[in-house]
């Protein structure tokens, strides 16, 4: 029986690994801009659900970002209005900030772009850096309000509309060490805020190793 050359076997293994790596990355992309009810406890019974049922907004970027506003800036979420934009003539994703009917207008071609418009507004108009350590807390009364202050806090309206396009189609985030060491035991309460942070900062290709062992077993067996 003719045996394959070592180089051929090595190439096949590399191709299979790339397939596993790509599929594992896609699993967390599906979580971007999901609602707070996503998989709080992945009990055995919940694992039998169809994937779409785990995400309340699989084809609704406006609903997903409205839920993100409720989590990130609940005190003033009513002061924002959302607009879904078409892609640019060059086919790139874009985001927009402006004002409409006395509200701050956030526009984008998808959920991540809409969330990124929020990050753009927070940075340019409220001088807030929505970082992965404070998530805005301590930088503006918006993130540490009392109930009375939150209702009275007016948001500055952009005087003119501005539009930005993505410079690259994908923004990659994390590596195997960060995922395996720093975040190995992070609870869902942390992931929920961190996924919101990813979306607000324009990340649309995060590394996700969840379930990779199952994929390896299926491909290499």
mmCIF file of N, CA, C and O in Angstrom, residues 11 26 69 83-84 104 119 125 135 138 140 171 191 196 200:
data_model
loop_
_atom_site.group_PDB
_atom_site.id
_atom_site.type_symbol
_atom_site.label_atom_id
_atom_site.label_comp_id
_atom_site.label_asym_id
_atom_site.label_seq_id
_atom_site.Cartn_x
_atom_site.Cartn_y
_atom_site.Cartn_z
ATOM 1 N N UNK A 11 0.680 19.153 5.043
ATOM 2 C CA UNK A 11 -0.178 20.163 4.405
ATOM 3 C C UNK A 11 -1.642 19.905 4.736
ATOM 4 O O UNK A 11 -2.415 20.827 4.981
ATOM 5 N N UNK A 26 -15.874 31.984 14.373
ATOM 6 C CA UNK A 26 -17.222 32.423 14.022
ATOM 7 C C UNK A 26 -18.201 32.334 15.188
ATOM 8 O O UNK A 26 -19.180 33.060 15.228
ATOM 9 N N UNK A 69 -27.820 49.789 23.980
ATOM 10 C CA UNK A 69 -28.012 51.097 24.615
ATOM 11 C C UNK A 69 -28.636 50.946 26.000
ATOM 12 O O UNK A 69 -28.263 51.645 26.944
ATOM 13 N N UNK A 83 -30.472 54.486 12.972
ATOM 14 C CA UNK A 83 -30.779 54.471 11.536
ATOM 15 C C UNK A 83 -29.872 53.457 10.839
ATOM 16 O O UNK A 83 -28.645 53.508 10.995
ATOM 17 N N UNK A 84 -30.466 52.538 10.110
ATOM 18 C CA UNK A 84 -29.701 51.543 9.361
ATOM 19 C C UNK A 84 -29.340 52.132 8.002
ATOM 20 O O UNK A 84 -30.211 52.580 7.253
ATOM 21 N N UNK A 104 -29.962 62.321 19.531
ATOM 22 C CA UNK A 104 -28.688 61.966 18.919
ATOM 23 C C UNK A 104 -28.924 60.830 17.932
ATOM 24 O O UNK A 104 -29.501 59.797 18.292
ATOM 25 N N UNK A 119 -19.735 54.630 20.289
ATOM 26 C CA UNK A 119 -18.391 54.874 20.799
ATOM 27 C C UNK A 119 -17.804 56.162 20.271
ATOM 28 O O UNK A 119 -17.131 56.910 21.006
ATOM 29 N N UNK A 125 -18.075 63.736 21.885
ATOM 30 C CA UNK A 125 -19.026 64.703 22.444
ATOM 31 C C UNK A 125 -19.126 64.657 23.969
ATOM 32 O O UNK A 125 -19.558 65.637 24.581
ATOM 33 N N UNK A 135 -15.275 50.780 31.646
ATOM 34 C CA UNK A 135 -16.511 50.828 30.856
ATOM 35 C C UNK A 135 -17.229 52.167 31.066
ATOM 36 O O UNK A 135 -18.451 52.232 31.147
ATOM 37 N N UNK A 138 -16.860 56.679 36.149
ATOM 38 C CA UNK A 138 -15.944 57.663 36.693
ATOM 39 C C UNK A 138 -15.517 58.724 35.713
ATOM 40 O O UNK A 138 -14.825 59.671 36.078
ATOM 41 N N UNK A 140 -17.860 60.265 33.451
ATOM 42 C CA UNK A 140 -18.976 61.150 33.120
ATOM 43 C C UNK A 140 -20.160 60.777 34.012
ATOM 44 O O UNK A 140 -20.360 59.591 34.314
ATOM 45 N N UNK A 171 -11.913 43.762 11.844
ATOM 46 C CA UNK A 171 -11.094 44.197 12.976
ATOM 47 C C UNK A 171 -10.962 43.005 13.922
ATOM 48 O O UNK A 171 -11.924 42.629 14.593
ATOM 49 N N UNK A 191 -18.392 38.717 30.288
ATOM 50 C CA UNK A 191 -18.432 38.582 28.833
ATOM 51 C C UNK A 191 -19.461 39.523 28.216
ATOM 52 O O UNK A 191 -19.241 40.093 27.150
ATOM 53 N N UNK A 196 -20.078 43.911 24.502
ATOM 54 C CA UNK A 196 -20.543 45.263 24.185
ATOM 55 C C UNK A 196 -19.361 46.173 23.884
ATOM 56 O O UNK A 196 -19.412 46.984 22.951
ATOM 57 N N UNK A 200 -18.722 48.307 20.432
ATOM 58 C CA UNK A 200 -18.579 49.759 20.495
ATOM 59 C C UNK A 200 -17.240 50.203 19.914
ATOM 60 O O UNK A 200 -17.113 51.311 19.374
#
